[in-house]
Amino acid sequence: MYSCSLKRFPSFFNSSRKRNYCREVPESILNVLKNSAVGDEVNIKGWVKSLRKQKENVFIDLNDGSTGQKLQVIIPQNLFPKNVSPGASISASGLLKSSPKGQIELNANEIKIYGECVIADGYPFSPKKWYAPEYIRQYLHLRPRINRFASLMRTRSTATFVIHEYLQSEGYINVHTPILTSNDCEGAGEIFRVIPESKDLLKSMVKEGESIDEAFFNTKTFLTVSGQLHLEAAAHGLNKVYSFGPTFRAENSRSRLHLAEFYMLEAEVAFLEDMQKLLSVIENLLKNVTKLMLDRCENDINSCQEEKPDFNWLNKNFPILTYDESVNILKDNQPVFSEGYKPEEGISKEHELFLVKHCGNVPVFIINWPKNIKPFYMRECQDDRTKVQAVDLLVPGIGEIVGGSLRETDCEKIRDSLTHNNSQLDWYFDLRKYGGVPTGGYGLGFERYLLFITGLKNIKDVIPFPRWPHNCNM
Ligand code: 4AD
Ligand code: MG
């Protein structure tokens, strides 16, 4: 098996030059810029970003998405196909040479056109023009061709990779928690129901006296709002586990921070009884993953938008406030807010952002939350039964980015807090009944994390195909 795959990819395994993992598409601009030398013959395929015609030659800025950098392609006028314009897809072949400034460029002797791109036909982007994110968002299907968005997509890809890399290096085991589930983990009723479209199928499956909506699974079924409960099952046996996948919330919010479908990184750690340890786990994740990101793709991070994001927080300890301390700060500053603090509503976005500023514009942990505004699974505080050992991490410009807690081990207390949608949780009690251990964990909103490190403002601009109320196009 192995020798066979080695033969199929000889350049990858045997090349004396250091190569990236691009085995199927041997030439990419990234590979050329990193690994090729003047005089190499190459063929590059990509999209024309801009072009300039001079007396004898045409100069093309070509990009293929492998990097934010463009490769300058020079071709004599007489070899330049007429219908090549910005946005067109082409293949360029020739020899690499060094520009007067020492940059690698391609002296092409042949350009083939794959697809023309005629702006007059309705292509919505002109070369070199700046477009607002809201404008670009109208063309989700064409957005990956926009340089800034391509940078974001590479940043997102690297972030996915380094999150796995960091957690695996810390001994966490990746668990694929289900997308279809019969529980509403957060108990807030923000769940999408899932039923088969075919009524004939449902009729053929329904048992007498039972609801046709539940015929397929014999239970109501939802898209997951969190994989936490399944992670808790996995942690009892595997110890340190995580999941990183799509998560769904049926909230009628069109805010710049909410999506109906987003990605959540969730981790659960067994034998974890101490809130301070949970906070360190979260702080270390955020700092280490971000350091890896700056190491791997700082250029792309900086290219996502005009302003350079600030990473001073990487060298600071994250302050910790209790919920009560936070409320006192808010009450002391009541006149600053458009809406004052109301106990039944908890801390609003405006309050979150204020608390972050108040603490020096660094990420802030808020711990020990009122039990009545948090989900059923959170562990009671020992010294105050109205509070739970929950944590939210608030960050500059965004507010809440992580939610987590220690988990309640007392089945009676859990039963008292359960809502209707979580009536079928016998298995959850078994975790405590048989070899139960204290666990704790958290969920990091992946898109909010991307907003935080890129400095972008709207969550719809950090996911390729955003879904939000009234918008599920494509
Ligand atoms: O605070 P949440 O609801 O926590 C949980 O779901 C826990 N079960 C996680 C755990 O302990 N395993 O969600 C976690 C994070 C939030 O802090 C936020 O960053 C993000 O998920 N999030 C959203 N992101 C985008 N759009 C939405 N509608 C979001 N709702 C939550
Ligand atoms: Mg939360």
PDB file of N, CA and C in Angstrom, residues 265-320:
ATOM      1  N   LEU A 265     -16.220  25.235  18.770  1.00  0.00           N
ATOM      2  CA  LEU A 265     -15.234  24.331  19.350  1.00  0.00           C
ATOM      3  C   LEU A 265     -15.675  24.080  20.786  1.00  0.00           C
ATOM      4  N   GLU A 266     -15.868  22.819  21.131  1.00  0.00           N
ATOM      5  CA  GLU A 266     -16.253  22.504  22.509  1.00  0.00           C
ATOM      6  C   GLU A 266     -15.265  21.502  23.077  1.00  0.00           C
ATOM      7  N   ALA A 267     -14.880  21.721  24.320  1.00  0.00           N
ATOM      8  CA  ALA A 267     -13.975  20.770  24.976  1.00  0.00           C
ATOM      9  C   ALA A 267     -14.562  20.393  26.321  1.00  0.00           C
ATOM     10  N   GLU A 268     -14.298  19.167  26.741  1.00  0.00           N
ATOM     11  CA  GLU A 268     -14.782  18.687  28.033  1.00  0.00           C
ATOM     12  C   GLU A 268     -13.645  17.925  28.700  1.00  0.00           C
ATOM     13  N   VAL A 269     -13.427  18.220  29.973  1.00  0.00           N
ATOM     14  CA  VAL A 269     -12.296  17.621  30.682  1.00  0.00           C
ATOM     15  C   VAL A 269     -12.816  16.892  31.918  1.00  0.00           C
ATOM     16  N   ALA A 270     -12.452  15.622  32.044  1.00  0.00           N
ATOM     17  CA  ALA A 270     -12.894  14.831  33.202  1.00  0.00           C
ATOM     18  C   ALA A 270     -12.009  15.129  34.405  1.00  0.00           C
ATOM     19  N   PHE A 271     -12.523  14.856  35.586  1.00  0.00           N
ATOM     20  CA  PHE A 271     -11.813  15.070  36.863  1.00  0.00           C
ATOM     21  C   PHE A 271     -11.486  16.555  37.063  1.00  0.00           C
ATOM     22  N   LEU A 272     -12.297  17.417  36.498  1.00  0.00           N
ATOM     23  CA  LEU A 272     -12.054  18.853  36.637  1.00  0.00           C
ATOM     24  C   LEU A 272     -13.056  19.435  37.638  1.00  0.00           C
ATOM     25  N   GLU A 273     -12.546  19.894  38.776  1.00  0.00           N
ATOM     26  CA  GLU A 273     -13.447  20.334  39.851  1.00  0.00           C
ATOM     27  C   GLU A 273     -13.227  21.782  40.220  1.00  0.00           C
ATOM     28  N   ASP A 274     -12.233  22.381  39.609  1.00  0.00           N
ATOM     29  CA  ASP A 274     -11.776  23.668  40.089  1.00  0.00           C
ATOM     30  C   ASP A 274     -11.978  24.711  38.986  1.00  0.00           C
ATOM     31  N   MET A 275     -12.751  25.737  39.288  1.00  0.00           N
ATOM     32  CA  MET A 275     -13.049  26.780  38.306  1.00  0.00           C
ATOM     33  C   MET A 275     -11.772  27.433  37.769  1.00  0.00           C
ATOM     34  N   GLN A 276     -10.814  27.637  38.676  1.00  0.00           N
ATOM     35  CA  GLN A 276      -9.565  28.282  38.278  1.00  0.00           C
ATOM     36  C   GLN A 276      -8.874  27.490  37.163  1.00  0.00           C
ATOM     37  N   LYS A 277      -8.954  26.135  37.277  1.00  0.00           N
ATOM     38  CA  LYS A 277      -8.329  25.284  36.241  1.00  0.00           C
ATOM     39  C   LYS A 277      -9.056  25.438  34.908  1.00  0.00           C
ATOM     40  N   LEU A 278     -10.382  25.517  34.982  1.00  0.00           N
ATOM     41  CA  LEU A 278     -11.150  25.687  33.739  1.00  0.00           C
ATOM     42  C   LEU A 278     -10.766  27.007  33.063  1.00  0.00           C
ATOM     43  N   LEU A 279     -10.597  28.049  33.878  1.00  0.00           N
ATOM     44  CA  LEU A 279     -10.225  29.359  33.312  1.00  0.00           C
ATOM     45  C   LEU A 279      -8.847  29.282  32.645  1.00  0.00           C
ATOM     46  N   SER A 280      -7.901  28.566  33.279  1.00  0.00           N
ATOM     47  CA  SER A 280      -6.561  28.439  32.673  1.00  0.00           C
ATOM     48  C   SER A 280      -6.627  27.685  31.359  1.00  0.00           C
ATOM     49  N   VAL A 281      -7.476  26.636  31.335  1.00  0.00           N
ATOM     50  CA  VAL A 281      -7.606  25.849  30.102  1.00  0.00           C
ATOM     51  C   VAL A 281      -8.088  26.766  28.960  1.00  0.00           C
ATOM     52  N   ILE A 282      -9.059  27.613  29.265  1.00  0.00           N
ATOM     53  CA  ILE A 282      -9.627  28.502  28.226  1.00  0.00           C
ATOM     54  C   ILE A 282      -8.596  29.565  27.816  1.00  0.00           C
ATOM     55  N   GLU A 283      -7.940  30.156  28.816  1.00  0.00           N
ATOM     56  CA  GLU A 283      -6.955  31.217  28.532  1.00  0.00           C
ATOM     57  C   GLU A 283      -5.794  30.648  27.699  1.00  0.00           C
ATOM     58  N   ASN A 284      -5.335  29.455  28.073  1.00  0.00           N
ATOM     59  CA  ASN A 284      -4.227  28.843  27.318  1.00  0.00           C
ATOM     60  C   ASN A 284      -4.630  28.528  25.895  1.00  0.00           C
ATOM     61  N   LEU A 285      -5.850  28.034  25.714  1.00  0.00           N
ATOM     62  CA  LEU A 285      -6.314  27.732  24.357  1.00  0.00           C
ATOM     63  C   LEU A 285      -6.271  28.993  23.507  1.00  0.00           C
ATOM     64  N   LEU A 286      -6.872  30.059  24.035  1.00  0.00           N
ATOM     65  CA  LEU A 286      -6.993  31.282  23.242  1.00  0.00           C
ATOM     66  C   LEU A 286      -5.612  31.862  22.896  1.00  0.00           C
ATOM     67  N   LYS A 287      -4.724  31.863  23.884  1.00  0.00           N
ATOM     68  CA  LYS A 287      -3.403  32.452  23.640  1.00  0.00           C
ATOM     69  C   LYS A 287      -2.557  31.573  22.716  1.00  0.00           C
ATOM     70  N   ASN A 288      -2.544  30.279  22.978  1.00  0.00           N
ATOM     71  CA  ASN A 288      -1.675  29.407  22.178  1.00  0.00           C
ATOM     72  C   ASN A 288      -2.145  29.280  20.735  1.00  0.00           C
ATOM     73  N   VAL A 289      -3.454  29.170  20.564  1.00  0.00           N
ATOM     74  CA  VAL A 289      -3.974  29.067  19.193  1.00  0.00           C
ATOM     75  C   VAL A 289      -3.676  30.368  18.439  1.00  0.00           C
ATOM     76  N   THR A 290      -3.833  31.495  19.120  1.00  0.00           N
ATOM     77  CA  THR A 290      -3.601  32.780  18.441  1.00  0.00           C
ATOM     78  C   THR A 290      -2.115  32.954  18.107  1.00  0.00           C
ATOM     79  N   LYS A 291      -1.234  32.505  18.998  1.00  0.00           N
ATOM     80  CA  LYS A 291       0.203  32.591  18.681  1.00  0.00           C
ATOM     81  C   LYS A 291       0.524  31.731  17.459  1.00  0.00           C
ATOM     82  N   LEU A 292      -0.074  30.536  17.405  1.00  0.00           N
ATOM     83  CA  LEU A 292       0.146  29.684  16.223  1.00  0.00           C
ATOM     84  C   LEU A 292      -0.369  30.377  14.963  1.00  0.00           C
ATOM     85  N   MET A 293      -1.505  31.042  15.103  1.00  0.00           N
ATOM     86  CA  MET A 293      -2.080  31.742  13.948  1.00  0.00           C
ATOM     87  C   MET A 293      -1.146  32.841  13.442  1.00  0.00           C
ATOM     88  N   LEU A 294      -0.575  33.607  14.375  1.00  0.00           N
ATOM     89  CA  LEU A 294       0.307  34.708  13.962  1.00  0.00           C
ATOM     90  C   LEU A 294       1.568  34.155  13.319  1.00  0.00           C
ATOM     91  N   ASP A 295       1.972  33.004  13.794  1.00  0.00           N
ATOM     92  CA  ASP A 295       3.134  32.339  13.235  1.00  0.00           C
ATOM     93  C   ASP A 295       2.874  31.850  11.807  1.00  0.00           C
ATOM     94  N   ARG A 296       1.669  31.336  11.589  1.00  0.00           N
ATOM     95  CA  ARG A 296       1.368  30.677  10.307  1.00  0.00           C
ATOM     96  C   ARG A 296       0.786  31.613   9.258  1.00  0.00           C
ATOM     97  N   CYS A 297      -0.010  32.603   9.673  1.00  0.00           N
ATOM     98  CA  CYS A 297      -0.717  33.355   8.616  1.00  0.00           C
ATOM     99  C   CYS A 297      -0.956  34.815   8.982  1.00  0.00           C
ATOM    100  N   GLU A 298       0.071  35.446   9.546  1.00  0.00           N
ATOM    101  CA  GLU A 298      -0.091  36.853   9.945  1.00  0.00           C
ATOM    102  C   GLU A 298      -0.463  37.735   8.754  1.00  0.00           C
ATOM    103  N   ASN A 299       0.145  37.454   7.586  1.00  0.00           N
ATOM    104  CA  ASN A 299      -0.158  38.297   6.415  1.00  0.00           C
ATOM    105  C   ASN A 299      -1.631  38.224   6.046  1.00  0.00           C
ATOM    106  N   ASP A 300      -2.158  37.003   6.044  1.00  0.00           N
ATOM    107  CA  ASP A 300      -3.577  36.865   5.700  1.00  0.00           C
ATOM    108  C   ASP A 300      -4.450  37.534   6.749  1.00  0.00           C
ATOM    109  N   ILE A 301      -4.102  37.385   8.029  1.00  0.00           N
ATOM    110  CA  ILE A 301      -4.889  38.025   9.098  1.00  0.00           C
ATOM    111  C   ILE A 301      -4.921  39.536   8.862  1.00  0.00           C
ATOM    112  N   ASN A 302      -3.757  40.107   8.538  1.00  0.00           N
ATOM    113  CA  ASN A 302      -3.680  41.559   8.337  1.00  0.00           C
ATOM    114  C   ASN A 302      -4.389  42.013   7.066  1.00  0.00           C
ATOM    115  N   SER A 303      -4.550  41.095   6.108  1.00  0.00           N
ATOM    116  CA  SER A 303      -5.162  41.492   4.829  1.00  0.00           C
ATOM    117  C   SER A 303      -6.680  41.414   4.837  1.00  0.00           C
ATOM    118  N   CYS A 304      -7.260  40.863   5.916  1.00  0.00           N
ATOM    119  CA  CYS A 304      -8.723  40.696   5.926  1.00  0.00           C
ATOM    120  C   CYS A 304      -9.441  42.039   5.951  1.00  0.00           C
ATOM    121  N   GLN A 305      -8.796  43.045   6.463  1.00  0.00           N
ATOM    122  CA  GLN A 305      -9.415  44.376   6.516  1.00  0.00           C
ATOM    123  C   GLN A 305      -8.323  45.440   6.627  1.00  0.00           C
ATOM    124  N   GLU A 306      -8.732  46.710   6.625  1.00  0.00           N
ATOM    125  CA  GLU A 306      -7.754  47.795   6.553  1.00  0.00           C
ATOM    126  C   GLU A 306      -6.965  47.962   7.854  1.00  0.00           C
ATOM    127  N   GLU A 307      -7.701  47.917   8.981  1.00  0.00           N
ATOM    128  CA  GLU A 307      -7.036  48.151  10.276  1.00  0.00           C
ATOM    129  C   GLU A 307      -6.283  46.922  10.746  1.00  0.00           C
ATOM    130  N   LYS A 308      -5.096  47.143  11.303  1.00  0.00           N
ATOM    131  CA  LYS A 308      -4.332  46.017  11.850  1.00  0.00           C
ATOM    132  C   LYS A 308      -4.898  45.629  13.207  1.00  0.00           C
ATOM    133  N   PRO A 309      -5.220  44.356  13.419  1.00  0.00           N
ATOM    134  CA  PRO A 309      -5.730  43.996  14.744  1.00  0.00           C
ATOM    135  C   PRO A 309      -4.664  44.122  15.833  1.00  0.00           C
ATOM    136  N   ASP A 310      -5.141  44.291  17.080  1.00  0.00           N
ATOM    137  CA  ASP A 310      -4.238  44.492  18.214  1.00  0.00           C
ATOM    138  C   ASP A 310      -4.098  43.178  18.996  1.00  0.00           C
ATOM    139  N   PHE A 311      -2.858  42.754  19.226  1.00  0.00           N
ATOM    140  CA  PHE A 311      -2.647  41.489  19.950  1.00  0.00           C
ATOM    141  C   PHE A 311      -1.923  41.700  21.278  1.00  0.00           C
ATOM    142  N   ASN A 312      -2.000  42.927  21.828  1.00  0.00           N
ATOM    143  CA  ASN A 312      -1.348  43.181  23.125  1.00  0.00           C
ATOM    144  C   ASN A 312      -1.859  42.260  24.224  1.00  0.00           C
ATOM    145  N   TRP A 313      -3.104  41.836  24.082  1.00  0.00           N
ATOM    146  CA  TRP A 313      -3.716  40.988  25.120  1.00  0.00           C
ATOM    147  C   TRP A 313      -2.975  39.660  25.287  1.00  0.00           C
ATOM    148  N   LEU A 314      -2.197  39.285  24.279  1.00  0.00           N
ATOM    149  CA  LEU A 314      -1.486  37.997  24.374  1.00  0.00           C
ATOM    150  C   LEU A 314      -0.502  37.971  25.547  1.00  0.00           C
ATOM    151  N   ASN A 315      -0.029  39.159  25.940  1.00  0.00           N
ATOM    152  CA  ASN A 315       0.961  39.214  27.040  1.00  0.00           C
ATOM    153  C   ASN A 315       0.334  39.563  28.385  1.00  0.00           C
ATOM    154  N   LYS A 316      -0.983  39.608  28.444  1.00  0.00           N
ATOM    155  CA  LYS A 316      -1.645  40.010  29.697  1.00  0.00           C
ATOM    156  C   LYS A 316      -2.399  38.825  30.308  1.00  0.00           C
ATOM    157  N   ASN A 317      -2.533  38.847  31.642  1.00  0.00           N
ATOM    158  CA  ASN A 317      -3.416  37.870  32.287  1.00  0.00           C
ATOM    159  C   ASN A 317      -4.851  38.331  32.113  1.00  0.00           C
ATOM    160  N   PHE A 318      -5.750  37.389  31.895  1.00  0.00           N
ATOM    161  CA  PHE A 318      -7.152  37.778  31.737  1.00  0.00           C
ATOM    162  C   PHE A 318      -7.747  38.045  33.131  1.00  0.00           C
ATOM    163  N   PRO A 319      -8.276  39.262  33.373  1.00  0.00           N
ATOM    164  CA  PRO A 319      -8.906  39.531  34.674  1.00  0.00           C
ATOM    165  C   PRO A 319     -10.138  38.647  34.894  1.00  0.00           C
ATOM    166  N   ILE A 320     -10.454  38.426  36.169  1.00  0.00           N
ATOM    167  CA  ILE A 320     -11.629  37.611  36.526  1.00  0.00           C
ATOM    168  C   ILE A 320     -12.558  38.460  37.389  1.00  0.00           C
TER     169      ILE A 320
END
